[in-house]
Every structure is written in C-alpha cells, then in structure tokens.
Coordinates of C-alpha atoms in Angstrom, one line a residue:
M150 CA 10.5 4.7 -18.1
V151 CA 7.0 6.2 -17.8
E152 CA 6.5 10.0 -17.7
V153 CA 3.0 10.9 -15.9
N154 CA 1.6 14.4 -15.2
T155 CA 0.2 13.8 -11.9
N156 CA -2.3 16.1 -10.2
A157 CA -0.5 15.9 -6.6
F158 CA 3.1 15.6 -7.5
G159 CA 3.6 17.4 -10.9
K160 CA 5.4 15.6 -13.7
I161 CA 7.2 12.4 -12.8
V162 CA 9.5 10.0 -14.5
I163 CA 9.3 6.6 -13.4
E164 CA 11.8 3.9 -13.9
D165 CA 10.4 0.5 -15.3
D166 CA 11.8 -1.2 -11.9
K167 CA 9.9 1.2 -9.7
I168 CA 6.4 0.3 -11.3
I169 CA 4.1 -2.0 -9.4
R170 CA 1.7 -4.3 -11.3
F171 CA -1.7 -4.9 -9.9
E172 CA -2.9 -7.7 -12.1
H173 CA -6.6 -7.3 -11.1
G174 CA -6.5 -3.9 -10.2
I175 CA -7.1 -2.3 -6.8
L176 CA -10.4 -2.7 -4.7
G177 CA -13.0 -0.4 -6.4
F178 CA -10.7 0.5 -9.5
P179 CA -10.2 -2.9 -11.3
D180 CA -8.9 -0.9 -14.4
L181 CA -6.1 0.8 -12.7
K182 CA -3.1 -1.7 -12.9
D183 CA 0.2 0.2 -12.7
F184 CA 1.1 2.1 -9.8
T185 CA 4.4 3.6 -8.1
L186 CA 5.3 4.3 -4.6
I187 CA 6.3 8.3 -4.0
Y188 CA 7.5 8.9 -0.6
N189 CA 9.7 11.7 1.2
I190 CA 13.2 10.6 -0.2
D191 CA 15.0 12.8 2.7
K192 CA 12.9 10.3 5.1
G193 CA 13.6 7.4 3.3
I194 CA 11.0 4.6 2.6
E195 CA 10.4 4.0 6.1
S196 CA 8.6 7.3 6.4
S197 CA 5.2 7.1 7.7
I198 CA 3.0 8.2 4.9
K199 CA 3.6 6.9 1.1
W200 CA 1.7 7.6 -1.8
L201 CA 0.3 5.0 -4.4
Q202 CA 0.4 6.7 -7.4
S203 CA -1.6 5.6 -10.6
L204 CA 0.3 5.5 -13.9
D205 CA -3.0 4.7 -15.6
E206 CA -4.8 7.7 -13.9
P207 CA -2.8 10.5 -13.2
N208 CA -5.3 12.2 -10.9
F209 CA -5.5 9.0 -8.6
A210 CA -3.0 8.8 -5.8
M211 CA -3.9 7.2 -2.3
P212 CA -2.0 7.5 0.8
V213 CA -0.9 4.1 2.3
M214 CA 1.5 3.0 5.4
D215 CA 3.1 0.1 6.8
P216 CA 0.6 -1.3 9.1
N217 CA 3.0 -2.5 11.6
L218 CA 3.6 1.5 12.5
V219 CA 0.4 1.4 14.1
L220 CA -0.3 -2.3 15.2
D221 CA 2.3 -4.5 16.3
G222 CA 1.9 -8.1 14.8
Y223 CA -0.3 -7.5 11.9
T224 CA -1.0 -10.8 10.3
P225 CA -4.1 -10.9 8.5
M226 CA -5.1 -14.3 6.9
F227 CA -5.8 -14.9 3.3
D228 CA -6.6 -18.0 1.1
R229 CA -3.0 -18.8 -0.4
E230 CA -4.8 -19.2 -4.0
L231 CA -5.7 -15.2 -3.7
L232 CA -1.9 -14.6 -3.5
K233 CA -1.0 -16.3 -6.9
P234 CA -0.7 -13.2 -8.7
L235 CA 2.4 -12.2 -6.5
G236 CA 4.1 -15.1 -8.2
G237 CA 7.1 -17.0 -6.6
N238 CA 5.3 -20.5 -6.7
L239 CA 3.4 -19.5 -3.4
D240 CA 6.6 -20.2 -1.7
F241 CA 5.9 -17.0 0.5
E242 CA 8.5 -17.7 3.3
N243 CA 11.0 -16.9 0.7
L244 CA 9.6 -13.9 -1.1
D245 CA 10.3 -10.4 -0.2
L246 CA 6.8 -9.0 0.5
M247 CA 5.7 -5.6 1.5
M248 CA 2.4 -4.9 3.2
L249 CA 0.8 -1.6 3.0
V250 CA -2.8 -0.4 4.2
T251 CA -4.6 2.5 2.8
V252 CA -5.0 5.7 4.8
T253 CA -7.9 8.0 5.3
V254 CA -7.5 11.5 6.3
P255 CA -10.4 13.4 7.1
K256 CA -10.9 17.1 7.6
D257 CA -10.2 16.5 11.3
I258 CA -6.9 14.6 11.3
T259 CA -7.6 13.3 14.6
Q260 CA -10.1 10.9 13.2
T261 CA -7.6 9.5 10.5
T262 CA -8.0 5.8 10.0
V263 CA -6.1 2.9 8.2
N264 CA -7.9 0.0 6.5
L265 CA -6.4 -3.0 8.3
K266 CA -9.2 -5.4 6.5
A267 CA -7.8 -4.9 3.1
P268 CA -4.4 -4.6 2.8
I269 CA -2.0 -4.3 -0.2
I270 CA 0.7 -6.9 -0.6
V271 CA 3.7 -6.4 -2.7
N272 CA 6.4 -8.8 -3.9
V273 CA 9.1 -6.3 -3.7
E274 CA 11.4 -8.5 -6.2
E275 CA 9.0 -9.1 -8.9
R276 CA 6.8 -5.8 -8.5
K277 CA 3.6 -7.6 -8.6
A278 CA 0.9 -6.7 -6.1
V279 CA -2.9 -7.6 -4.9
Q280 CA -5.1 -5.9 -2.7
L281 CA -7.1 -8.4 -0.8
I282 CA -9.9 -8.6 1.9
S283 CA -8.7 -10.4 5.1
E284 CA -10.8 -13.4 6.2
D285 CA -9.9 -12.7 9.9
D286 CA -12.8 -10.8 11.4
A287 CA -10.1 -9.2 14.0
Y288 CA -9.3 -6.3 11.8
S289 CA -11.3 -3.1 11.0
I290 CA -11.6 -1.2 7.8
K291 CA -11.7 2.1 9.9
Y292 CA -8.7 1.4 12.8
A293 CA -7.8 5.0 14.3
I294 CA -4.2 5.7 14.1
Y295 CA -4.0 9.7 15.1
D296 CA -3.3 8.8 19.0
K297 CA -1.0 5.8 18.0
I298 CA 1.2 8.1 15.6
K299 CA 1.4 10.8 17.9
T300 CA 2.5 8.5 20.9
K301 CA 5.0 6.8 18.7
K302 CA 6.3 10.2 17.3
A303 CA 6.6 11.6 21.2
G304 CA 8.6 8.4 21.9
E305 CA 11.4 9.1 19.3

C-alpha cells in the first residue's frame, strides 16, 4: 500500500495492485514513474474523465479519458519495439490493453481538447504503461471534444 497526500484529492491510500508503472515516465516528466487512476466510483470506471495521479509527485494529476468516447475507431500506429515496456512478449492480441488520452480543459470549457497524438497505453494485467507519440499523422495534439461529449450526453 502507498499513502499519498495529494493536492487535488487529499490523502489517498492506494493498494499495490492499483499502481501503474511507467518505466520511462511520461512525456515531459521522465522522473514520474508510478501513478494510479482516480475516477468517480459512483459512475464506475467508464465515466468520461479520470485522473492519472502521480504517486511520486503528489501535486501532479492530469485528466485522461478513453479516446473511443470521442472518436470511434481510434487506432494510432506505433513501432512494436516501443511497446516492449508493456511486457507480454509483444503478443498484443492477447493482452488486456487500455488506451487513454490526456485532456486539456481551458477556462472556456467549450475549447476542451484531447491529445490523440500521444496516447497512454496500459497493460491492465501487469499494470505497466507507456506514453508514445503516434507515427500516424491523422491524429491531432488538440482534438476538440466539447461538442462531441455534449451530443453524446444528449443522446443518452
């Protein structure tokens, strides 16, 4: 168990099996290696926005979400070698992988975007993760999502 006094969520206790390890850190923060996902337990893990909370730096948490909630068929391309830190002998067809993208929420929430260019990929079973830059030029660093989420919520 790890106990962290976070800036955003107060004191939290994280079970070892909820720690996600980024062997090489995340983009821009190579020294931050251990994280956990925080989400609204009442809505379940499928709720739109989750928080990737650093266990190394209690003041660092960033919003993330499942890219498929805003873009169907999201399939970024990567060199398979870059996925080695996930483990699993590169047999990705049999791994339980979760993909997340970072969310940027400016003062004007209608300008909210996600970074589809640099997703976070998590091997759920081994709790290992990487953040990579997609080789595919089809995906943007600032993909607008406000209208897409609003439309989706209206349809529920």
